[in-house]
Short mmCIF file of C-alpha atoms and ligand atoms in Angstrom, two decimals:
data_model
loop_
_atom_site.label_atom_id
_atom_site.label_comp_id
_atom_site.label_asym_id
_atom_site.label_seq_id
_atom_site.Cartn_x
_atom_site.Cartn_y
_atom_site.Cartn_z
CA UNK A 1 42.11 48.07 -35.17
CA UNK A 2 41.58 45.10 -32.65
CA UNK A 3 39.31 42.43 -33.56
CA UNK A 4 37.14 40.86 -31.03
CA UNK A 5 34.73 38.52 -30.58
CA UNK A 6 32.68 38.80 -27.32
CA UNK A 7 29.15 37.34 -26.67
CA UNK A 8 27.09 40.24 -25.67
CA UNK A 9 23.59 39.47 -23.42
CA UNK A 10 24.08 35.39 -24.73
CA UNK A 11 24.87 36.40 -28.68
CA UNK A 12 27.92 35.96 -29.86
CA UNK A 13 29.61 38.76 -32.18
CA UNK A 14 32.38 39.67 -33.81
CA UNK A 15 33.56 43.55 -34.54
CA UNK A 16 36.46 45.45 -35.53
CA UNK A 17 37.09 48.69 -33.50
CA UNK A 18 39.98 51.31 -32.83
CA UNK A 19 42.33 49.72 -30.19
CA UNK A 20 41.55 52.63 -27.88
CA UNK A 21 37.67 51.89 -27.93
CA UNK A 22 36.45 51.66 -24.24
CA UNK A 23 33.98 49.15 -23.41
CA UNK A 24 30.91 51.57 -22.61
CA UNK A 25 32.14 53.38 -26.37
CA UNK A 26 31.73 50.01 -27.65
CA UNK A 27 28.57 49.15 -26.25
CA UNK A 28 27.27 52.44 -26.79
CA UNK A 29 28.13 53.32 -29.89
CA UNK A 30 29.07 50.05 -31.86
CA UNK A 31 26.23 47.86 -30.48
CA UNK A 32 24.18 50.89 -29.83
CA UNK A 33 23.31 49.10 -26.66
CA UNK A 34 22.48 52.58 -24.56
CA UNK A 35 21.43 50.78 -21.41
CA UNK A 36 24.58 51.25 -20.38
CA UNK A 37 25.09 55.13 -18.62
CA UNK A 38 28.14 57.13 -18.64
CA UNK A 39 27.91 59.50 -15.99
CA UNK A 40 31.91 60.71 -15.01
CA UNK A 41 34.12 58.63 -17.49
CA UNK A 42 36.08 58.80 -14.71
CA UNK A 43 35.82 55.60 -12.70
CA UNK A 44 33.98 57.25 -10.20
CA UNK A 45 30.34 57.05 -10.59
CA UNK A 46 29.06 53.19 -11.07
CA UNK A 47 26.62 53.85 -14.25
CA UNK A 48 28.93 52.19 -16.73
CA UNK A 49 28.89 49.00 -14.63
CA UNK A 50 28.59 45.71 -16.47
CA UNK A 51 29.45 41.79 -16.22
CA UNK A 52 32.41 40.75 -17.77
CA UNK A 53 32.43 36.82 -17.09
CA UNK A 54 30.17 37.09 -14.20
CA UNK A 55 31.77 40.09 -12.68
CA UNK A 56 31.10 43.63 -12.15
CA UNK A 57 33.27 45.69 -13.81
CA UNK A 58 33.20 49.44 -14.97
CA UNK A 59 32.77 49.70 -18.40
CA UNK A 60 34.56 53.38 -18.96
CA UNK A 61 37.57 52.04 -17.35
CA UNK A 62 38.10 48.67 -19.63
CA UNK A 63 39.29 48.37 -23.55
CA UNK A 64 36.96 46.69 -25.44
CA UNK A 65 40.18 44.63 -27.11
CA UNK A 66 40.95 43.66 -23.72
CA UNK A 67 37.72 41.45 -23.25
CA UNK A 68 37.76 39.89 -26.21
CA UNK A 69 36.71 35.95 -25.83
CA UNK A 70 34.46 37.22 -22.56
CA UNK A 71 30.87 37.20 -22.21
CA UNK A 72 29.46 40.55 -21.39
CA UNK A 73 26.40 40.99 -19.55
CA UNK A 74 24.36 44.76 -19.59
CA UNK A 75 21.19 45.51 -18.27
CA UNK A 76 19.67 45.22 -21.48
CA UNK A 77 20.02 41.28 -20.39
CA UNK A 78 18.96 40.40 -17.44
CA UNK A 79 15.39 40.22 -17.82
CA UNK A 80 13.58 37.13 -19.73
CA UNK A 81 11.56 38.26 -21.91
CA UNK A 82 9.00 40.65 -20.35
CA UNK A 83 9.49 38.89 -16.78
CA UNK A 84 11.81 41.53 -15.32
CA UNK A 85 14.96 40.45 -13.31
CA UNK A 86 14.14 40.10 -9.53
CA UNK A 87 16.33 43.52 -8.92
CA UNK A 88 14.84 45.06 -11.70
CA UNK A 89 11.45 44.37 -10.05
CA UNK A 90 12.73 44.56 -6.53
CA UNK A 91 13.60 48.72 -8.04
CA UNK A 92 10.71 49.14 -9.61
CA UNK A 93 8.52 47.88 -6.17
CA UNK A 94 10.84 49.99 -3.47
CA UNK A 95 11.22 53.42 -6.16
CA UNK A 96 14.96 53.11 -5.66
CA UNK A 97 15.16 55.35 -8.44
CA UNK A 98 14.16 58.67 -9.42
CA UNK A 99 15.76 60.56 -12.74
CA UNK A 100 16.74 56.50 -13.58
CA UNK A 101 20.59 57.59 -14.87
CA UNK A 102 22.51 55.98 -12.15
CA UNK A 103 19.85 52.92 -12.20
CA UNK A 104 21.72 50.65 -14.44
CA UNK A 105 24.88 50.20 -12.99
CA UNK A 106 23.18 49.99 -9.28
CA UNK A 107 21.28 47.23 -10.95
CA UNK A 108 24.28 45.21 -12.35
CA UNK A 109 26.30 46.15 -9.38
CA UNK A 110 23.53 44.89 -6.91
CA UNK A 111 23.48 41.86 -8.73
CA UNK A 112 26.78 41.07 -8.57
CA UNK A 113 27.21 41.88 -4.95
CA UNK A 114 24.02 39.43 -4.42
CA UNK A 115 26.21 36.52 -6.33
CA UNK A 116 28.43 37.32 -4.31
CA UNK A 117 27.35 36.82 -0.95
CA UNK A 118 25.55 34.27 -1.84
CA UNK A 119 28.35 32.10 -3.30
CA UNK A 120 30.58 32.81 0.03
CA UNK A 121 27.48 32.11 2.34
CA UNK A 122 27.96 35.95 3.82
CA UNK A 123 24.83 37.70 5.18
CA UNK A 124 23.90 40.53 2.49
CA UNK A 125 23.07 43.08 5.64
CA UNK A 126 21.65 46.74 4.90
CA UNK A 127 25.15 47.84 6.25
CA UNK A 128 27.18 45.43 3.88
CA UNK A 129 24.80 46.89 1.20
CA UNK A 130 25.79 50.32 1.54
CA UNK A 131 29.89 49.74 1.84
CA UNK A 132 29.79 47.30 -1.47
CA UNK A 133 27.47 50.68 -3.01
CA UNK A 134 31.05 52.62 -2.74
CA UNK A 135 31.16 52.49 -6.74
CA UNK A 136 28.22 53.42 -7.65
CA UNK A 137 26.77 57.07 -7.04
CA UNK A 138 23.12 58.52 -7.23
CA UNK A 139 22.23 62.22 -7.09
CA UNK A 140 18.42 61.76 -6.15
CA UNK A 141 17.32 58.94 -4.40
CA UNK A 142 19.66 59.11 -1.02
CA UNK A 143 20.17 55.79 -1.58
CA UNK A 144 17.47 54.11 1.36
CA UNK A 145 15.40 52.69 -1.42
CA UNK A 146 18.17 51.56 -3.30
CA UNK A 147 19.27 49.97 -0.12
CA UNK A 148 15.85 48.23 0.68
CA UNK A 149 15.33 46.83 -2.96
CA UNK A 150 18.70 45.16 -2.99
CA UNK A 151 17.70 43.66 -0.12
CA UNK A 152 14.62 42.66 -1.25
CA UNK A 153 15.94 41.55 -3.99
CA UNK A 154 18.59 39.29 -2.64
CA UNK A 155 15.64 37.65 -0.95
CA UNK A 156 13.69 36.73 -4.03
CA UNK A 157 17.11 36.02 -5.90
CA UNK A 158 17.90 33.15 -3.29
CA UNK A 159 14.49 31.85 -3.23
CA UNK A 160 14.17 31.54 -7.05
CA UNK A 161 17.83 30.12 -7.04
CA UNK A 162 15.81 27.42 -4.10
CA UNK A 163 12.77 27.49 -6.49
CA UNK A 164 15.19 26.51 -9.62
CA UNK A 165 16.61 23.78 -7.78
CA UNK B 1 42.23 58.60 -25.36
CA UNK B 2 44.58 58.60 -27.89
CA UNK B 3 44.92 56.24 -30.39
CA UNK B 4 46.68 53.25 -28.72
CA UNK B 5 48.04 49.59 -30.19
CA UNK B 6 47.22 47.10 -28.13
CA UNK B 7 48.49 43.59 -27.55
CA UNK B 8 48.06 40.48 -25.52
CA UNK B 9 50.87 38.64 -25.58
CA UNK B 10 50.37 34.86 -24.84
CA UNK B 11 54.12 34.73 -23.12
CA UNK B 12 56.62 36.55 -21.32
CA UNK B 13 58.85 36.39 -23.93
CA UNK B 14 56.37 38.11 -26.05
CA UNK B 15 55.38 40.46 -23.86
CA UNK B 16 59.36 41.47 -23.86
CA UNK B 17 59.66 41.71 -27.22
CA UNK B 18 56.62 43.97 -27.90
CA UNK B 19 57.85 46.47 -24.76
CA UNK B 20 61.25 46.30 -26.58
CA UNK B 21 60.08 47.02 -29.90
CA UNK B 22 57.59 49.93 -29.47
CA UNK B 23 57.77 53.78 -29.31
CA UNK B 24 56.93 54.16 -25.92
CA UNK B 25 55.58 50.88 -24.42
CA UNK B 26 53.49 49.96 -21.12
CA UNK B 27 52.12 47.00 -19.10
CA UNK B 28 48.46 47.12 -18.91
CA UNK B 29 47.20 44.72 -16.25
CA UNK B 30 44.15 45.91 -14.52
CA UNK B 31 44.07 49.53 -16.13
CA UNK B 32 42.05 51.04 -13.12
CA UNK B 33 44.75 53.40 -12.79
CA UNK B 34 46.41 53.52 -16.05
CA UNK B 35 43.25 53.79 -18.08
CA UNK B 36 41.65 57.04 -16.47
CA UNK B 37 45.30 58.57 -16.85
CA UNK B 38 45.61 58.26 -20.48
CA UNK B 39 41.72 59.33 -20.47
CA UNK B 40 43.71 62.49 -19.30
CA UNK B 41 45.96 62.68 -21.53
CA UNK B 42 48.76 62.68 -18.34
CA UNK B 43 49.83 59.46 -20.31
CA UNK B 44 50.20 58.37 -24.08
CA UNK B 45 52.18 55.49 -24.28
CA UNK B 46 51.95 54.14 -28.28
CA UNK B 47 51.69 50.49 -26.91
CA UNK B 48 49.92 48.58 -24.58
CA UNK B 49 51.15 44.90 -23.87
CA UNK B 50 48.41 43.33 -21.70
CA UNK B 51 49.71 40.98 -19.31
CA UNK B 52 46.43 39.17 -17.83
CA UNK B 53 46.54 36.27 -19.89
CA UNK B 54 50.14 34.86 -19.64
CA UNK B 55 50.39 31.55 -17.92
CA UNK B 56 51.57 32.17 -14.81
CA UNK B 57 50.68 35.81 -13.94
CA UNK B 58 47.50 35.11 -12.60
CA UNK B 59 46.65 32.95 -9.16
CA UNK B 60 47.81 32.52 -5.44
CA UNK B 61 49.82 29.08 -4.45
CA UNK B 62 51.42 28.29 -1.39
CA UNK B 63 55.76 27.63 -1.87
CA UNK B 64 57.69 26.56 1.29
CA UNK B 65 55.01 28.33 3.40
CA UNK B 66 55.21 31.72 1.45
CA UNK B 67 52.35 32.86 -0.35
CA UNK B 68 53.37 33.58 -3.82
CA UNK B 69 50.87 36.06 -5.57
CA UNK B 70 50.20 36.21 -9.14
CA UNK B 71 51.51 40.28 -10.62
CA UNK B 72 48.16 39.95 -12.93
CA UNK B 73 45.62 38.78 -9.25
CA UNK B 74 43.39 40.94 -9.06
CA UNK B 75 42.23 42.82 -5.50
CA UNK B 76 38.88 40.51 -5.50
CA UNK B 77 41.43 37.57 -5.69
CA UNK B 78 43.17 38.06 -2.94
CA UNK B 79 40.42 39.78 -0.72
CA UNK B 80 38.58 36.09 -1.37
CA UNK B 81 41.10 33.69 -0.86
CA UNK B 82 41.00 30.69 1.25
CA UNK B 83 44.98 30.75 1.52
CA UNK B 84 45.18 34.50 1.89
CA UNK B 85 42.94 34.58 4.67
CA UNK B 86 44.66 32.34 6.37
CA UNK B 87 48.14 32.92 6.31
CA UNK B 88 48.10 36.33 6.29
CA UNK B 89 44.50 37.70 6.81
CA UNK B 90 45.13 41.34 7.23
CA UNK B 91 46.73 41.21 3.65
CA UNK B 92 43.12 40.18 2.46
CA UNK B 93 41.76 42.62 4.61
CA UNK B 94 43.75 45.60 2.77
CA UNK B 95 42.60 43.78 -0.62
CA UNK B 96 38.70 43.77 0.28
CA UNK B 97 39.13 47.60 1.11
CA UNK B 98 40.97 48.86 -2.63
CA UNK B 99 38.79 50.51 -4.02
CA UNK B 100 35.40 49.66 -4.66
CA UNK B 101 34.21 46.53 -6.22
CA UNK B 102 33.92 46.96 -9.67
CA UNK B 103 37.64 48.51 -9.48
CA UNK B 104 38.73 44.97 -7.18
CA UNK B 105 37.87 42.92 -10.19
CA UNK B 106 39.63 44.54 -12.34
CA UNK B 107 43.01 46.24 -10.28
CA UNK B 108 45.93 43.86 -10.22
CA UNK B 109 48.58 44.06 -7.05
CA UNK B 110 51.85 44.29 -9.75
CA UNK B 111 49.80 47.09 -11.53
CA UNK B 112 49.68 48.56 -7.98
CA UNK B 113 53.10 48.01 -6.52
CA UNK B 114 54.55 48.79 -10.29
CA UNK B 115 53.13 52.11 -10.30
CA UNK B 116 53.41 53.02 -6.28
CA UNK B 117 51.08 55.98 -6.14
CA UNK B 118 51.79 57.65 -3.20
CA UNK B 119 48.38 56.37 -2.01
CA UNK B 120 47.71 53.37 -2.83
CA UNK B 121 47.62 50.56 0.05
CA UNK B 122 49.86 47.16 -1.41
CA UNK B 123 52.71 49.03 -1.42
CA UNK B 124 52.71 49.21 2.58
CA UNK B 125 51.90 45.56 2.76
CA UNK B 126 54.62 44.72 0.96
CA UNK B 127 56.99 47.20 2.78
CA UNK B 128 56.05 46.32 6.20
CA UNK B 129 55.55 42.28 5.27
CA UNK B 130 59.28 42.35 3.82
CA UNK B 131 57.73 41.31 0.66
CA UNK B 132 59.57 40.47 -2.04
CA UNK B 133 59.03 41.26 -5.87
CA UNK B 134 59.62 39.19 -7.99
CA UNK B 135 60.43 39.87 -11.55
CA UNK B 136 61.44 38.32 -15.34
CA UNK B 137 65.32 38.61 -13.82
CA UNK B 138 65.50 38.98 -10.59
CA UNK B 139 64.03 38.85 -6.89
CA UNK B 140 63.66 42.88 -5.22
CA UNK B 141 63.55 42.93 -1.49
CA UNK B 142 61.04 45.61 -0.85
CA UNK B 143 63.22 47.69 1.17
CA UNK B 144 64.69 48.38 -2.31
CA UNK B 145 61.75 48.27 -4.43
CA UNK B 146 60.17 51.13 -4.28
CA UNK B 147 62.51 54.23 -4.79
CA UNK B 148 60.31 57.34 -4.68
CA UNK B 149 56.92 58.87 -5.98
CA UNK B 150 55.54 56.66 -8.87
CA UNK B 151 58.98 55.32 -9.37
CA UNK B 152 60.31 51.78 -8.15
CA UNK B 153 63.71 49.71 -9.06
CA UNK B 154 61.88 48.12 -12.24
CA UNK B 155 64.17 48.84 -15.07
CA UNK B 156 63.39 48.93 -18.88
CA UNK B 157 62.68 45.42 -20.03
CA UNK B 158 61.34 44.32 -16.71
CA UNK B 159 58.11 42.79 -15.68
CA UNK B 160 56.88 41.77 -12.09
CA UNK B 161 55.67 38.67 -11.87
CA UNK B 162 54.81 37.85 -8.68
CA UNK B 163 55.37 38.86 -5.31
CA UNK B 164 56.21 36.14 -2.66
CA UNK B 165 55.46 36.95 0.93
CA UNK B 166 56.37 34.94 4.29
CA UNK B 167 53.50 35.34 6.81
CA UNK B 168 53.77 37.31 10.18
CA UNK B 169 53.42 36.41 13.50
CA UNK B 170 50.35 39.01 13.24
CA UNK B 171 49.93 42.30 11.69
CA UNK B 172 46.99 44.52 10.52
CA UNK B 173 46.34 47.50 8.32
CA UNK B 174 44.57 50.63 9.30
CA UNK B 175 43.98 53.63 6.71
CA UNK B 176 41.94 56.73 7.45
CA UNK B 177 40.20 57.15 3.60
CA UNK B 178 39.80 60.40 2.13
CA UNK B 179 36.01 61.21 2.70
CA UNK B 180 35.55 61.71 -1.35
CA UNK B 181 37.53 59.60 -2.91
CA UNK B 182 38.56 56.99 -0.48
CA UNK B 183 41.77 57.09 -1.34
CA UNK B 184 44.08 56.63 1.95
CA UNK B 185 44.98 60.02 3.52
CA UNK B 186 46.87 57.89 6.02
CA UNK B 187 47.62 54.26 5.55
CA UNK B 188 49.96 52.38 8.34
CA UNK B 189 50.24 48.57 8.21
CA UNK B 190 52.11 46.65 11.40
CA UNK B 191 53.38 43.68 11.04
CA UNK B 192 55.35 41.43 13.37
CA UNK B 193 58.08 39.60 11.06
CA UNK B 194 60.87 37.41 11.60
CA UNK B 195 63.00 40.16 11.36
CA UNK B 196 60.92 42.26 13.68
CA UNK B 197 58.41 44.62 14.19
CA UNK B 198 58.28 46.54 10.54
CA UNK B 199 55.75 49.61 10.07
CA UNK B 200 55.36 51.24 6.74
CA UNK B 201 52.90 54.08 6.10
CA UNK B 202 51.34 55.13 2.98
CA UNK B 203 48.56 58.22 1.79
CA UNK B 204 51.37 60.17 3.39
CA UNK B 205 54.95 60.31 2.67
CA UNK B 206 56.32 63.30 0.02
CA UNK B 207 58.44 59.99 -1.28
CA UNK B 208 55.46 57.46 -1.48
CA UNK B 209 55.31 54.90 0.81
CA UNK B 210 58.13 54.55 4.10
CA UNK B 211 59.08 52.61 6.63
CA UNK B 212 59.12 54.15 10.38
CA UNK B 213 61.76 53.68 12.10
CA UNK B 214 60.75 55.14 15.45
CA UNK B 215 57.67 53.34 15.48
CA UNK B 216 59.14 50.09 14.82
CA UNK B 217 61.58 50.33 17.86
CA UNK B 218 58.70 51.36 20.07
CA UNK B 219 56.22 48.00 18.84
CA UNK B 220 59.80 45.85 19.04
CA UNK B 221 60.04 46.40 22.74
CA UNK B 222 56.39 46.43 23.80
CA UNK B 223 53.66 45.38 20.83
CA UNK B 224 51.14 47.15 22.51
CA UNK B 225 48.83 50.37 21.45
CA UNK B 226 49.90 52.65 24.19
CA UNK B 227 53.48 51.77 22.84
CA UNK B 228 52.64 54.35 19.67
CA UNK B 229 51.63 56.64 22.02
CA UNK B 230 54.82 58.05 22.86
CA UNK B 231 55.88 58.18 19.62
CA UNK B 232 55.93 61.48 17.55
CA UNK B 233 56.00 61.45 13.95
CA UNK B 234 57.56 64.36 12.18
CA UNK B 235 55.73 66.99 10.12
CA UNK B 236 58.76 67.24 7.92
CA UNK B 237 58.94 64.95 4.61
CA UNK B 238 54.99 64.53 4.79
CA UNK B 239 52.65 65.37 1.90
CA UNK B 240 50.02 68.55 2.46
CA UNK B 241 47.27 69.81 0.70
CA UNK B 242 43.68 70.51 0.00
CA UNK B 243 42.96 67.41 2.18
CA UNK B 244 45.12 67.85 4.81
CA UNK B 245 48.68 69.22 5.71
CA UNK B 246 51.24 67.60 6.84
CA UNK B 247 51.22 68.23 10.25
CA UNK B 248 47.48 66.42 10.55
CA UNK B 249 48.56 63.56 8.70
CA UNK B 250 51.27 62.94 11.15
CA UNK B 251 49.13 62.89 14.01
CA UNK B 252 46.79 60.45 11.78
CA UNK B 253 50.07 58.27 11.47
CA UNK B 254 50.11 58.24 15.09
CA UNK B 255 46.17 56.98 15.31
CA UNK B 256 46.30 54.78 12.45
CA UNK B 257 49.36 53.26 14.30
CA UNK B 258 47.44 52.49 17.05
CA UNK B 259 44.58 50.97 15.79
CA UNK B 260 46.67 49.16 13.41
CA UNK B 261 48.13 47.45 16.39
CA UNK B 262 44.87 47.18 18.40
CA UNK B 263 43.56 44.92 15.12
CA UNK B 264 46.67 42.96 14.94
CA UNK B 265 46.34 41.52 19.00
CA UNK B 266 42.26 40.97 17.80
S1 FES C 301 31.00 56.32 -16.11
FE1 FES C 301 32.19 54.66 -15.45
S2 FES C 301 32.33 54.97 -13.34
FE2 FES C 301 31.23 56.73 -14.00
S1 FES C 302 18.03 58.02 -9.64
FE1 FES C 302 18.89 59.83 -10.44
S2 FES C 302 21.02 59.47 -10.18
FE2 FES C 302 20.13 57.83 -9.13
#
């Protein structure tokens, strides 16, 4: 059994799980935080994406052990309160989802790619959008909407980073 | 998975002695590759020894104007790096294009070189960049490195830590992905050493990832695109299957070659 102490969406906690214990098992099934969508186990599909110390990372393809010490980020965080996250809104406003399944990981991956370009001062184009979507896969939208509402959202993102400041 | 005991050793040392002691030990240092094969059950080592935290593994620093990477540097790493992208830009160019993100935060280039899947792109950077891998004992040139399909010159007790490289005159990588999963069908990088003109191609060798010679010898007198053009690459020796048989992926050698060069003049 590892023991590991992670903070989890800003709480810190401590569990004791089988070494083997993925990180989407663990947040699944030992926090019963279901946000969090398996959709191949395979490394293939995006829906497992979470933040592991700021970073995108696919759950089903990291041991829980291995994080231990990290702070872990699902979508189950993101928004304050009932004010939902700019890309959660930014989805919500553009329907860039349909059946939903797929809609967490595009969310935490969008996010991340938004940090991203941000921090390095890179122009978050449509294009640029669709080649850092190469991890995550959705059967129903065609991915336009998902497109236009992480562009939207990296709008309101650096304006309420501005707004913050 | 099956049941697994993991570890994080805080040293080399430790990290040693746990890979000496168990059943059936193996590095784990970004997992994107080893993780979804013991998912598979293709692997079921009884140990894991996690290498990400030991001092040292992890970073990018100039030495005597080499660039010495970090085994436990992950793709993102490199991809972003200030000293990357200048000494040897098309080496961060290969790194921003493993993958997909999620997978570049995560994927390490030892864990790649260490297991030299027959295609995956750092092992042709550091074939064709003379790399050179270094380990707990020893320095490996990289014309000796890697030996064959998933197999390399690592032997039981030894770790990669780092791999130095010296930066070419200019060089670039080209891959044609597979349409599904992205993985390169055809990967040939060009680089302009000290010692020469060295090509290696990967996605397409029976043997994992090779050098070519007649390519080389073309670039060496003229480092030009319509220099590849006159050179044919043999069917023979080349992987085929579902994706493509061996006598397409030569001809992609042969295109890849080209536009590997066309990227390295800018
Ligand atoms: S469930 Fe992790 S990538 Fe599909
Ligand atoms: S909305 Fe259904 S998979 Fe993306």
């Amino acid at each position: 059994m590892a023991d590991i102490t992670v903070t989890v969406n800003g709480k810190a906690m401590r569990r004791s799980v089988p070494d083997h214990t993925l990180l989407s098992e663990f947040l699944r099934e030992t926090l019963r935080l279901t946000g969090t969508h398996v959709g191949c186990d395979t490394s293939q599909c995006g829906a497992c994406v979470v933040h592991v110390d700021g970073r995108a990372v696919k759950s089903c393809t990291t041991l829980a052990a291995s994080v231990d010490g990290a702070a872990v980020t699902t979508i189950e965080g993101i928004a304050s309160g009932s004010d939902l996250h700019p890309m959660q809104a930014a989805f919500n406003d553009h329907h860039g989802l349909q059946c939903g399944f797929c809609t967490p990981g595009m969310i935490m991956s969008g996010i991340d790619m938004v940090n991203r370009y941000k921090a390095e001062g890179r122009a978050l184009t449509p294009d640029a959008i669709r080649h850092e979507l190469e991890g995550n896969i959705c059967r129903c939208t065609g991915y336009h909407n998902i497109v236009k509402a992480i562009e939207d959202a990296a709008g309101r993102m650096t304006s309420m980073a501005t707004a913050a400041e | 998975m099956y049941d697994v005991h993991y570890h994080r050793p805080a040293t080399l040392d430790d990290a040693l002695n746990l890979l000496a002691g168990a059943d059936d030990g193996k590095i784990l240092s970004g997992g994107q590759t080893l993780l979804p094969t013991m998912k598979q059950h293709l692997a079921a080592p009884t140990d894991l020894v996690d290498v990400r935290r030991i001092p040292g593994m992890r970073g990018i620093k100039v030495e005597g104007g080499h660039l010495v990477i970090g085994a436990a540097t992950t793709h993102a790493e490199v991809a972003g790096s200030a000293e990357v992208r200048q000494d040897i830009p098309s080496l961060a160019s290969l790194a921003s294009g493993i993958g997909d993100p999620a997978v570049r935060h995560m994927g390490t280039i030892g864990g790649s070189i260490a297991n030299h899947d027959p295609a995956a792109d750092y092992p042709s950077a550091v074939l064709a960049l003379n790399g050179i891998v270094v380990t707990n004992r020893r320095q490996i040139a990289a014309d000796d490195f890697f030996t064959g399909l998933f197999s390399t010159a690592l032997e039981e007790g030894e770790i990669i830590t780092a791999v130095r490289f010296a930066p070419p005159k200019r060089g670039a990588y080209a891959k044609f992905p597979n349409p599904a999963s992205r993985y390169a069908m055809v990967g040939v990088y060009v680089a302009d050493t000290a010692s020469g003109v060295r090509v290696a191609v990967t996605g397409a060798g029976e043997n994992g990832v090779f050098r070519h010679g007649a390519l080389e010898a073309a670039l060496g007198r003229s480092f030009t695109p319509a220099a590849v053009e006159g050179v044919a690459t043999p069917a023979a020796g080349l992987l085929s299957d579902i994706h493509g048989d061996a006598a397409y992926r030569a001809h992609l050698v042969g295109v890849m070659a080209k536009r590997a060069v066309a990227a390295a003049l800018g």
